[in-house]
mmCIF file of C-alpha atoms in Angstrom:
data_model
loop_
_atom_site.group_PDB
_atom_site.id
_atom_site.type_symbol
_atom_site.label_atom_id
_atom_site.label_comp_id
_atom_site.label_asym_id
_atom_site.label_seq_id
_atom_site.Cartn_x
_atom_site.Cartn_y
_atom_site.Cartn_z
ATOM 1 C CA MET A 274 82.605 155.024 80.627
ATOM 2 C CA SER A 275 85.178 154.404 83.284
ATOM 3 C CA GLU A 276 88.508 152.632 82.496
ATOM 4 C CA ILE A 277 88.929 149.255 84.021
ATOM 5 C CA GLN A 278 92.366 148.669 85.573
ATOM 6 C CA ASN A 279 93.770 145.067 85.842
ATOM 7 C CA SER A 280 96.491 144.870 88.437
ATOM 8 C CA SER A 281 97.766 141.541 87.058
ATOM 9 C CA ILE A 282 98.733 143.139 83.759
ATOM 10 C CA PHE A 283 102.090 144.847 83.559
ATOM 11 C CA ALA A 284 104.273 146.310 80.874
ATOM 12 C CA LEU A 285 107.551 144.537 79.974
ATOM 13 C CA ASP A 286 109.198 147.900 79.925
ATOM 14 C CA ASP A 287 108.592 148.196 83.638
ATOM 15 C CA ILE A 288 110.863 145.222 84.639
ATOM 16 C CA SER A 289 114.618 144.943 84.543
ATOM 17 C CA ASP A 290 116.701 142.324 82.664
ATOM 18 C CA GLU A 291 117.556 140.601 85.944
ATOM 19 C CA GLU A 292 113.887 140.313 86.846
ATOM 20 C CA MET A 293 113.101 138.968 83.381
ATOM 21 C CA ASN A 294 115.797 136.242 83.700
ATOM 22 C CA ASN A 295 114.413 135.259 87.082
ATOM 23 C CA LEU A 296 110.933 134.923 85.578
ATOM 24 C CA ILE A 297 112.273 132.722 82.785
ATOM 25 C CA ASP A 298 114.292 130.586 85.205
ATOM 26 C CA GLY A 299 111.147 130.038 87.232
ATOM 27 C CA THR A 300 109.437 128.384 84.273
ATOM 28 C CA VAL A 301 112.421 126.125 83.368
ATOM 29 C CA THR A 302 113.184 122.859 85.117
ATOM 30 C CA ASP A 303 116.571 122.728 86.789
ATOM 31 C CA PHE A 304 118.862 119.686 86.268
ATOM 32 C CA ASP A 305 121.718 118.159 88.191
ATOM 33 C CA GLU A 306 124.594 116.028 86.978
ATOM 34 C CA GLY A 307 123.560 112.380 86.801
ATOM 35 C CA ASP A 308 119.897 113.154 86.084
ATOM 36 C CA LEU A 309 118.116 111.337 83.261
ATOM 37 C CA VAL A 310 116.300 113.685 80.867
ATOM 38 C CA THR A 311 114.113 113.174 77.803
ATOM 39 C CA GLY A 312 114.175 115.531 74.837
ATOM 40 C CA THR A 313 113.655 116.003 71.126
ATOM 41 C CA VAL A 314 116.464 116.033 68.576
ATOM 42 C CA VAL A 315 116.413 119.520 67.002
ATOM 43 C CA LYS A 316 119.774 119.606 65.235
ATOM 44 C CA ILE A 317 122.310 117.066 63.999
ATOM 45 C CA GLU A 318 125.863 118.125 63.281
ATOM 46 C CA ARG A 319 129.017 116.258 62.445
ATOM 47 C CA ASP A 320 130.400 116.224 65.967
ATOM 48 C CA GLU A 321 127.294 116.752 68.127
ATOM 49 C CA VAL A 322 123.536 116.545 68.449
ATOM 50 C CA LEU A 323 121.327 119.240 70.010
ATOM 51 C CA LEU A 324 118.424 118.176 72.196
ATOM 52 C CA ASP A 325 115.480 120.294 73.317
ATOM 53 C CA ILE A 326 114.792 119.261 76.900
ATOM 54 C CA GLY A 327 112.743 122.319 77.973
ATOM 55 C CA TYR A 328 115.784 124.065 79.378
ATOM 56 C CA LYS A 329 116.753 127.692 78.750
ATOM 57 C CA SER A 330 119.182 126.355 76.132
ATOM 58 C CA GLU A 331 119.428 123.129 74.195
ATOM 59 C CA GLY A 332 121.360 120.223 75.625
ATOM 60 C CA VAL A 333 124.302 119.006 73.594
ATOM 61 C CA ILE A 334 125.319 115.380 73.076
ATOM 62 C CA PRO A 335 128.914 115.078 71.800
ATOM 63 C CA ALA A 336 129.321 112.461 69.051
ATOM 64 C CA ARG A 337 131.431 110.266 71.353
ATOM 65 C CA GLU A 338 128.501 110.160 73.822
ATOM 66 C CA LEU A 339 125.939 108.951 71.291
ATOM 67 C CA SER A 340 126.853 105.267 71.148
ATOM 68 C CA ILE A 341 129.113 102.638 72.674
ATOM 69 C CA ARG A 342 130.372 102.064 69.145
ATOM 70 C CA LYS A 343 133.412 104.048 68.138
ATOM 71 C CA ASP A 344 133.595 106.678 65.370
ATOM 72 C CA VAL A 345 129.873 106.679 64.595
ATOM 73 C CA ASN A 346 128.154 109.217 62.342
ATOM 74 C CA PRO A 347 125.509 111.051 64.456
ATOM 75 C CA ALA A 348 123.078 110.911 61.518
ATOM 76 C CA ASP A 349 123.285 107.091 61.631
ATOM 77 C CA VAL A 350 122.293 107.039 65.298
ATOM 78 C CA VAL A 351 119.477 109.639 65.573
ATOM 79 C CA SER A 352 117.081 111.556 63.310
ATOM 80 C CA LEU A 353 115.455 114.983 63.647
ATOM 81 C CA GLY A 354 112.381 114.820 65.839
ATOM 82 C CA ASP A 355 113.472 111.643 67.672
ATOM 83 C CA GLN A 356 112.535 111.479 71.330
ATOM 84 C CA ILE A 357 115.576 110.177 73.215
ATOM 85 C CA GLU A 358 116.763 109.787 76.766
ATOM 86 C CA ALA A 359 120.085 111.169 77.933
ATOM 87 C CA LEU A 360 122.114 111.522 81.111
ATOM 88 C CA VAL A 361 123.316 114.935 82.351
ATOM 89 C CA LEU A 362 127.131 114.914 82.394
ATOM 90 C CA GLN A 363 127.753 118.609 82.989
ATOM 91 C CA LYS A 364 125.316 121.329 83.962
ATOM 92 C CA GLU A 365 126.855 123.977 81.715
ATOM 93 C CA ASP A 366 129.664 124.092 79.216
ATOM 94 C CA LYS A 367 131.416 127.327 78.181
ATOM 95 C CA GLU A 368 128.372 128.232 76.083
ATOM 96 C CA GLY A 369 125.962 127.644 78.956
ATOM 97 C CA ARG A 370 124.559 124.401 77.534
ATOM 98 C CA LEU A 371 123.863 121.139 79.344
ATOM 99 C CA VAL A 372 126.290 118.412 78.258
ATOM 100 C CA LEU A 373 124.416 115.146 77.837
ATOM 101 C CA SER A 374 125.176 111.515 77.047
ATOM 102 C CA LYS A 375 122.852 109.157 75.232
ATOM 103 C CA LYS A 376 125.126 106.135 75.657
ATOM 104 C CA ARG A 377 125.411 106.663 79.431
ATOM 105 C CA ALA A 378 121.617 106.706 79.778
ATOM 106 C CA GLU A 379 121.370 103.520 77.714
ATOM 107 C CA TYR A 380 124.228 102.035 79.713
ATOM 108 C CA GLU A 381 122.406 102.570 83.027
ATOM 109 C CA ARG A 382 119.287 100.825 81.800
ATOM 110 C CA ALA A 383 121.274 98.134 79.958
ATOM 111 C CA TRP A 384 123.402 97.361 83.016
ATOM 112 C CA ASN A 385 120.314 96.711 85.129
ATOM 113 C CA ARG A 386 118.792 94.547 82.390
ATOM 114 C CA VAL A 387 121.993 92.562 81.840
ATOM 115 C CA GLU A 388 122.499 92.173 85.592
ATOM 116 C CA GLU A 389 119.034 90.627 85.891
ATOM 117 C CA LYS A 390 119.875 88.142 83.134
ATOM 118 C CA PHE A 391 123.198 87.384 84.811
ATOM 119 C CA ASN A 392 121.477 86.598 88.118
ATOM 120 C CA SER A 393 118.774 84.485 86.471
ATOM 121 C CA GLY A 394 121.174 82.621 84.165
ATOM 122 C CA GLU A 395 119.455 83.868 80.999
ATOM 123 C CA THR A 396 121.326 84.509 77.767
ATOM 124 C CA VAL A 397 121.941 87.877 76.131
ATOM 125 C CA GLU A 398 122.195 88.636 72.429
ATOM 126 C CA GLY A 399 124.167 91.304 70.644
ATOM 127 C CA GLU A 400 126.041 92.248 67.501
ATOM 128 C CA VAL A 401 129.805 91.853 67.268
ATOM 129 C CA ILE A 402 131.025 95.440 66.842
ATOM 130 C CA GLU A 403 134.774 95.023 67.328
ATOM 131 C CA VAL A 404 137.540 92.463 67.120
ATOM 132 C CA VAL A 405 140.096 93.214 69.828
ATOM 133 C CA LYS A 406 143.167 91.491 71.161
ATOM 134 C CA GLY A 407 142.037 88.291 72.794
ATOM 135 C CA GLY A 408 138.397 88.317 71.753
ATOM 136 C CA LEU A 409 135.278 90.134 70.549
ATOM 137 C CA ILE A 410 133.241 93.131 71.731
ATOM 138 C CA LEU A 411 129.453 92.693 71.637
ATOM 139 C CA ASP A 412 126.847 95.433 71.742
ATOM 140 C CA ILE A 413 124.414 94.215 74.407
ATOM 141 C CA GLY A 414 123.368 97.739 75.360
ATOM 142 C CA LEU A 415 126.817 98.021 76.874
ATOM 143 C CA ARG A 416 130.188 96.666 75.787
ATOM 144 C CA GLY A 417 130.424 92.961 76.535
ATOM 145 C CA PHE A 418 133.757 91.168 76.136
ATOM 146 C CA LEU A 419 133.735 87.670 74.672
ATOM 147 C CA PRO A 420 137.167 85.986 75.086
ATOM 148 C CA ALA A 421 138.459 84.096 72.043
ATOM 149 C CA SER A 422 138.596 80.850 74.033
ATOM 150 C CA LEU A 423 134.852 81.119 74.764
ATOM 151 C CA VAL A 424 133.653 81.991 71.248
ATOM 152 C CA ASP A 425 133.142 78.392 70.116
ATOM 153 C CA LEU A 426 133.538 74.803 71.265
ATOM 154 C CA ARG A 427 136.899 74.721 69.505
ATOM 155 C CA ARG A 428 139.517 77.430 69.199
ATOM 156 C CA VAL A 429 138.651 79.939 66.445
ATOM 157 C CA LYS A 430 141.523 80.993 64.193
ATOM 158 C CA ASP A 431 139.878 83.988 62.458
ATOM 159 C CA LEU A 432 137.730 86.121 64.778
ATOM 160 C CA ASN A 433 137.061 88.634 61.981
ATOM 161 C CA ALA A 434 134.553 86.190 60.522
ATOM 162 C CA TYR A 435 132.209 87.082 63.409
ATOM 163 C CA LEU A 436 132.294 90.863 62.847
ATOM 164 C CA GLY A 437 128.778 92.158 62.189
ATOM 165 C CA THR A 438 127.086 88.910 63.193
ATOM 166 C CA ARG A 439 124.659 88.489 66.100
ATOM 167 C CA ILE A 440 125.713 86.161 68.890
ATOM 168 C CA GLU A 441 123.834 84.620 71.788
ATOM 169 C CA ALA A 442 125.967 84.316 74.909
ATOM 170 C CA ARG A 443 125.838 83.912 78.678
ATOM 171 C CA VAL A 444 127.128 86.552 81.111
ATOM 172 C CA ILE A 445 129.708 84.819 83.317
ATOM 173 C CA GLU A 446 131.244 87.837 85.081
ATOM 174 C CA MET A 447 130.132 91.406 85.920
ATOM 175 C CA ASP A 448 132.051 94.159 87.712
ATOM 176 C CA ARG A 449 130.364 97.581 87.695
ATOM 177 C CA ASN A 450 133.321 99.348 89.304
ATOM 178 C CA ARG A 451 135.593 98.200 86.522
ATOM 179 C CA ASN A 452 132.832 98.542 83.898
ATOM 180 C CA ASN A 453 133.570 94.933 82.987
ATOM 181 C CA VAL A 454 131.174 92.367 81.484
ATOM 182 C CA VAL A 455 132.552 88.986 80.368
ATOM 183 C CA LEU A 456 130.524 86.703 78.100
ATOM 184 C CA SER A 457 130.673 83.070 77.024
ATOM 185 C CA ARG A 458 129.169 81.644 73.857
ATOM 186 C CA ARG A 459 130.773 78.268 74.432
ATOM 187 C CA VAL A 460 128.641 77.508 77.505
ATOM 188 C CA VAL A 461 125.494 78.167 75.440
ATOM 189 C CA LEU A 462 126.744 75.847 72.685
ATOM 190 C CA GLU A 463 127.688 73.179 75.224
ATOM 191 C CA GLU A 464 124.226 73.252 76.758
ATOM 192 C CA ALA A 465 122.632 73.076 73.314
ATOM 193 C CA ARG A 466 124.893 70.175 72.372
ATOM 194 C CA LYS A 467 124.085 68.357 75.618
ATOM 195 C CA ALA A 468 120.359 68.738 74.971
ATOM 196 C CA GLU A 469 120.892 67.580 71.400
ATOM 197 C CA ARG A 470 122.967 64.622 72.601
ATOM 198 C CA GLN A 471 120.269 63.586 75.070
ATOM 199 C CA GLU A 472 117.629 63.787 72.358
ATOM 200 C CA ILE A 473 119.709 61.679 69.966
ATOM 201 C CA LEU A 474 120.635 59.184 72.692
ATOM 202 C CA SER A 475 116.999 58.690 73.663
ATOM 203 C CA LYS A 476 116.170 57.706 70.089
ATOM 204 C CA LEU A 477 119.033 55.258 69.568
ATOM 205 C CA LYS A 478 118.426 51.541 69.985
ATOM 206 C CA PRO A 479 120.824 48.586 69.590
ATOM 207 C CA GLY A 480 120.588 47.154 66.089
ATOM 208 C CA MET A 481 119.845 50.475 64.378
ATOM 209 C CA ARG A 482 121.957 51.282 61.321
ATOM 210 C CA LEU A 483 123.079 54.887 60.839
ATOM 211 C CA LYS A 484 125.268 56.864 58.479
ATOM 212 C CA GLY A 485 128.027 59.033 59.875
ATOM 213 C CA THR A 486 131.447 60.532 59.260
ATOM 214 C CA VAL A 487 134.714 59.400 60.824
ATOM 215 C CA SER A 488 135.704 62.353 63.032
ATOM 216 C CA SER A 489 138.904 61.014 64.597
ATOM 217 C CA ILE A 490 141.052 57.889 64.808
ATOM 218 C CA VAL A 491 142.783 56.593 67.936
ATOM 219 C CA ASP A 492 144.789 53.463 68.632
ATOM 220 C CA PHE A 493 141.814 51.624 70.119
ATOM 221 C CA GLY A 494 139.246 52.546 67.474
ATOM 222 C CA ALA A 495 137.541 55.278 65.472
ATOM 223 C CA PHE A 496 135.011 57.949 66.489
ATOM 224 C CA VAL A 497 132.082 58.500 64.142
ATOM 225 C CA ASP A 498 130.029 61.710 64.094
ATOM 226 C CA LEU A 499 126.357 60.761 63.885
ATOM 227 C CA GLY A 500 125.217 64.359 63.444
ATOM 228 C CA GLY A 501 125.725 66.095 66.772
ATOM 229 C CA ILE A 502 127.111 63.213 68.785
ATOM 230 C CA ASP A 503 130.098 60.886 68.402
ATOM 231 C CA GLY A 504 130.058 57.128 68.829
ATOM 232 C CA LEU A 505 133.035 54.783 69.142
ATOM 233 C CA VAL A 506 133.773 51.878 66.853
ATOM 234 C CA HIS A 507 136.210 49.738 68.833
ATOM 235 C CA ILE A 508 139.088 48.283 66.814
ATOM 236 C CA SER A 509 137.603 44.807 67.289
ATOM 237 C CA GLU A 510 134.357 45.972 65.645
ATOM 238 C CA LEU A 511 135.953 47.536 62.557
ATOM 239 C CA SER A 512 136.459 44.397 60.492
ATOM 240 C CA TRP A 513 135.812 40.671 60.545
ATOM 241 C CA ASN A 514 139.526 40.223 59.913
ATOM 242 C CA HIS A 515 142.339 41.068 62.331
ATOM 243 C CA VAL A 516 143.205 44.795 62.382
ATOM 244 C CA ASN A 517 146.538 46.141 63.656
ATOM 245 C CA HIS A 518 145.458 49.799 63.548
ATOM 246 C CA PRO A 519 142.120 51.486 62.730
ATOM 247 C CA SER A 520 143.772 53.522 59.952
ATOM 248 C CA GLU A 521 144.008 50.279 57.957
ATOM 249 C CA VAL A 522 140.202 50.293 57.646
ATOM 250 C CA VAL A 523 138.948 53.913 57.844
ATOM 251 C CA LYS A 524 140.151 57.484 57.318
ATOM 252 C CA VAL A 525 139.116 60.791 58.917
ATOM 253 C CA GLY A 526 136.300 62.384 56.914
ATOM 254 C CA GLN A 527 135.186 59.076 55.418
ATOM 255 C CA GLU A 528 131.430 58.477 55.331
ATOM 256 C CA VAL A 529 130.478 55.101 56.794
ATOM 257 C CA GLU A 530 127.434 53.084 57.761
ATOM 258 C CA VAL A 531 127.524 51.733 61.303
ATOM 259 C CA GLN A 532 125.317 49.644 63.552
ATOM 260 C CA VAL A 533 124.423 50.643 67.117
ATOM 261 C CA LEU A 534 125.701 47.974 69.514
ATOM 262 C CA ASP A 535 125.020 49.636 72.872
ATOM 263 C CA VAL A 536 123.817 52.982 74.306
ATOM 264 C CA ASP A 537 124.830 54.169 77.784
ATOM 265 C CA LEU A 538 122.505 57.070 78.664
ATOM 266 C CA ASN A 539 124.206 57.876 81.979
ATOM 267 C CA ARG A 540 127.710 58.088 80.535
ATOM 268 C CA GLU A 541 126.444 59.415 77.177
ATOM 269 C CA ARG A 542 128.400 56.778 75.267
ATOM 270 C CA ILE A 543 127.480 54.987 72.077
ATOM 271 C CA SER A 544 129.163 51.754 71.024
ATOM 272 C CA LEU A 545 129.110 51.208 67.272
ATOM 273 C CA GLY A 546 130.084 48.427 64.905
ATOM 274 C CA LEU A 547 131.296 48.799 61.346
ATOM 275 C CA LYS A 548 131.804 45.139 60.483
ATOM 276 C CA GLN A 549 128.180 44.355 61.376
ATOM 277 C CA THR A 550 127.010 46.248 58.288
ATOM 278 C CA THR A 551 128.726 43.720 56.032
ATOM 279 C CA GLU A 552 128.275 39.962 55.814
ATOM 280 C CA ASP A 553 130.654 37.958 57.937
ATOM 281 C CA PRO A 554 132.862 36.125 55.392
ATOM 282 C CA TRP A 555 133.346 33.374 57.975
ATOM 283 C CA ARG A 556 129.645 32.460 57.732
ATOM 284 C CA THR A 557 130.031 32.051 53.976
ATOM 285 C CA LEU A 558 133.153 29.961 54.305
ATOM 286 C CA VAL A 559 131.779 27.555 56.901
ATOM 287 C CA LYS A 560 128.985 26.619 54.509
ATOM 288 C CA LYS A 561 131.651 24.491 52.819
ATOM 289 C CA TYR A 562 132.037 22.504 56.032
ATOM 290 C CA PRO A 563 128.584 21.213 57.046
ATOM 291 C CA VAL A 564 128.066 19.229 60.231
ATOM 292 C CA GLY A 565 129.008 15.577 59.619
ATOM 293 C CA ALA A 566 131.494 16.341 56.849
ATOM 294 C CA ILE A 567 134.953 14.810 57.042
ATOM 295 C CA VAL A 568 137.673 17.248 55.965
ATOM 296 C CA GLU A 569 141.422 17.443 55.937
ATOM 297 C CA GLY A 570 143.202 20.133 57.915
ATOM 298 C CA LYS A 571 146.553 21.215 59.311
ATOM 299 C CA VAL A 572 147.329 21.459 63.026
ATOM 300 C CA THR A 573 148.200 25.087 63.846
ATOM 301 C CA LYS A 574 148.442 25.079 67.636
ATOM 302 C CA LEU A 575 148.459 22.684 70.588
ATOM 303 C CA VAL A 576 146.911 23.684 73.908
ATOM 304 C CA THR A 577 146.280 21.724 77.113
ATOM 305 C CA PHE A 578 142.640 21.106 76.167
ATOM 306 C CA GLY A 579 143.148 20.147 72.532
ATOM 307 C CA ALA A 580 144.420 21.165 69.105
ATOM 308 C CA PHE A 581 143.438 23.891 66.642
ATOM 309 C CA VAL A 582 143.138 22.766 63.040
ATOM 310 C CA ASP A 583 143.122 25.060 59.984
ATOM 311 C CA LEU A 584 140.547 23.871 57.448
ATOM 312 C CA GLY A 585 141.618 26.445 54.841
ATOM 313 C CA GLU A 586 140.543 29.973 53.785
ATOM 314 C CA GLY A 587 140.884 31.289 57.318
ATOM 315 C CA VAL A 588 138.492 28.800 58.911
ATOM 316 C CA GLU A 589 139.882 27.211 62.046
ATOM 317 C CA GLY A 590 138.293 24.639 64.363
ATOM 318 C CA LEU A 591 139.086 23.012 67.691
ATOM 319 C CA VAL A 592 139.570 19.310 68.340
ATOM 320 C CA HIS A 593 138.959 18.882 72.066
ATOM 321 C CA ILE A 594 141.328 16.474 73.809
ATOM 322 C CA SER A 595 138.397 14.125 74.464
ATOM 323 C CA GLU A 596 137.761 13.953 70.682
ATOM 324 C CA MET A 597 141.321 13.166 69.637
ATOM 325 C CA ALA A 598 141.251 9.371 69.969
ATOM 326 C CA LYS A 599 139.114 6.452 71.202
ATOM 327 C CA SER A 600 141.604 5.677 73.970
ATOM 328 C CA HIS A 601 142.502 8.087 76.778
ATOM 329 C CA VAL A 602 144.759 11.009 75.853
ATOM 330 C CA ASP A 603 146.693 12.896 78.545
ATOM 331 C CA ALA A 604 148.268 15.497 76.239
ATOM 332 C CA PRO A 605 147.491 16.507 72.614
ATOM 333 C CA SER A 606 151.175 15.918 71.750
ATOM 334 C CA GLN A 607 150.505 12.157 72.127
ATOM 335 C CA VAL A 608 148.360 12.313 68.988
ATOM 336 C CA CYS A 609 149.714 15.103 66.754
ATOM 337 C CA GLN A 610 152.212 17.921 66.360
ATOM 338 C CA VAL A 611 151.968 21.436 64.889
ATOM 339 C CA GLY A 612 152.113 21.173 61.106
ATOM 340 C CA ASP A 613 150.605 17.661 60.925
ATOM 341 C CA THR A 614 147.858 16.994 58.379
ATOM 342 C CA VAL A 615 144.884 15.282 60.026
ATOM 343 C CA GLN A 616 141.398 14.040 59.137
ATOM 344 C CA VAL A 617 138.612 15.567 61.207
ATOM 345 C CA LYS A 618 134.840 15.392 61.329
ATOM 346 C CA VAL A 619 132.724 18.572 61.750
ATOM 347 C CA MET A 620 130.650 18.030 64.908
ATOM 348 C CA GLU A 621 129.124 21.450 65.664
ATOM 349 C CA ILE A 622 129.107 25.011 64.247
ATOM 350 C CA ASP A 623 128.385 28.039 66.486
ATOM 351 C CA LEU A 624 127.754 30.940 64.073
ATOM 352 C CA ASP A 625 127.398 33.600 66.770
ATOM 353 C CA ARG A 626 130.641 32.684 68.523
ATOM 354 C CA ARG A 627 132.343 31.779 65.223
ATOM 355 C CA ARG A 628 133.481 28.395 66.517
ATOM 356 C CA ILE A 629 133.697 24.937 64.910
ATOM 357 C CA SER A 630 133.979 21.782 67.001
ATOM 358 C CA LEU A 631 135.945 19.007 65.293
ATOM 359 C CA SER A 632 136.637 15.342 66.091
ATOM 360 C CA MET A 633 139.562 13.182 64.997
ATOM 361 C CA LYS A 634 138.032 10.220 66.828
ATOM 362 C CA ALA A 635 134.714 10.412 64.920
ATOM 363 C CA ALA A 636 136.512 10.866 61.600
ATOM 364 C CA ALA A 637 138.607 7.743 62.252
ATOM 365 C CA GLU A 638 135.502 5.722 63.131
ATOM 366 C CA THR A 639 133.762 6.798 59.928
ATOM 367 C CA LEU A 640 136.848 6.122 57.829
ATOM 368 C CA GLY A 641 137.494 2.744 59.543
ATOM 369 C CA THR A 642 140.887 3.779 60.873
ATOM 370 C CA GLU A 643 142.330 4.260 64.320
ATOM 371 C CA VAL A 644 144.189 7.215 65.788
ATOM 372 C CA GLU A 645 147.527 6.269 67.319
ATOM 373 C CA VAL A 646 148.155 7.534 70.854
ATOM 374 C CA LYS A 647 151.844 7.652 71.685
ATOM 375 C CA PRO A 648 152.971 7.159 75.275
ATOM 376 C CA LEU A 649 154.150 10.201 77.193
ATOM 377 C CA PRO A 650 157.827 10.401 78.139
ATOM 378 C CA GLU A 651 158.493 9.732 81.834
ATOM 379 C CA SER A 652 159.426 13.387 82.314
ATOM 380 C CA ASP A 653 155.935 14.347 81.196
ATOM 381 C CA LYS A 654 154.186 12.168 83.818
ATOM 382 C CA PRO A 655 154.207 14.262 87.004
ATOM 383 C CA ALA A 656 150.879 12.866 88.135
ATOM 384 C CA GLU A 657 152.099 9.215 87.970
ATOM 385 C CA LYS A 658 155.279 10.018 89.947
ATOM 386 C CA ASP A 659 153.229 11.694 92.650
ATOM 387 C CA GLU A 660 150.889 8.684 92.906
ATOM 388 C CA ALA A 661 153.848 6.304 93.281
ATOM 389 C CA ALA A 662 155.380 8.480 95.992
ATOM 390 C CA GLU A 663 152.091 8.573 97.867
ATOM 391 C CA ALA A 664 151.764 4.763 97.631
ATOM 392 C CA GLU A 665 155.257 4.277 99.111
ATOM 393 C CA ALA A 666 154.553 6.739 101.895
ATOM 394 C CA GLU A 667 151.290 5.087 103.059
ATOM 395 C CA PRO A 668 152.806 2.074 104.958
ATOM 396 C CA ALA A 669 155.265 4.344 106.747
ATOM 397 C CA ALA A 670 152.431 6.588 107.844
ATOM 398 C CA GLU A 671 150.627 3.604 109.358
#
């Protein structure tokens, strides 16, 4: 039986070490710096992780190149057998191994993803991993900086309270050359608040009664938080009685019930009333003075069109000059003076405008008396002097 010779079969003893290395190199993929490679975690040590990427030797990922977080334990980041992607930093170290970076590979992909969200105006979400001078560092696949002034709607005193929490923010600035990504949480909160305000505003109607909390006090009124939106109670709407300053009626943090007076959707303003939630004491008091009743009062003020008369308990009415006496009256001072006690008849009550019309003339007629009208001093008769001067001037003009 003849021996069959196979020319493709050769003995390893017949080739040199150099030829053997060339054969091995021919079966191994070559890598360049900056290439992305995928491999399997084969060893985890305290300061590095070894990755089998099908190269003649394992690739090594230094601990500092595992994550954007500082001082991480490699065992907390990867596990044996994990398939991970890494970026080639150096083709060979002193031991002939490829030096790789997991965080750089993640950074490349994260940058592209974050850049897309930046261009489209979408939000990003990440965990707060560090508190630094002037703000927070978020893990969004890369290190995003959130300035302290943009963390919340109001200035935050203790940034440490956010450490370890997840935050949704908007990318407002990106600079790849400087490896800089700036975030804002405040703009996200402002947009959410605006949407919430619009929703609340659309539901509010004049006359509705709501409960809220006094959020701030100013000279002209008090702001009430209605649960996401503030409304203003003007100082004139705080109480039925005169108020010198809002602090006389309410305090910051006080829970109150208010009534919606007006809603301006365009300006996002809500006008509220506090006094409207209580009964107007004036309405109760005027029940003592029905139309047709004759009452005694004291003159408090004289004006060109009449006299104001206090009926007691804070109820004041007006006697129009035409209702002061049966005869013609040129000035209220012809009939009475401030401080005089007079008899008046209630003629009309306007509950909405809180006004009472009184008549001295009608009261006198009912009582069978007559109101005395004193003559005006000559100095108080400018109209009569003018008429006399005009009468004297007429013949001359003819």
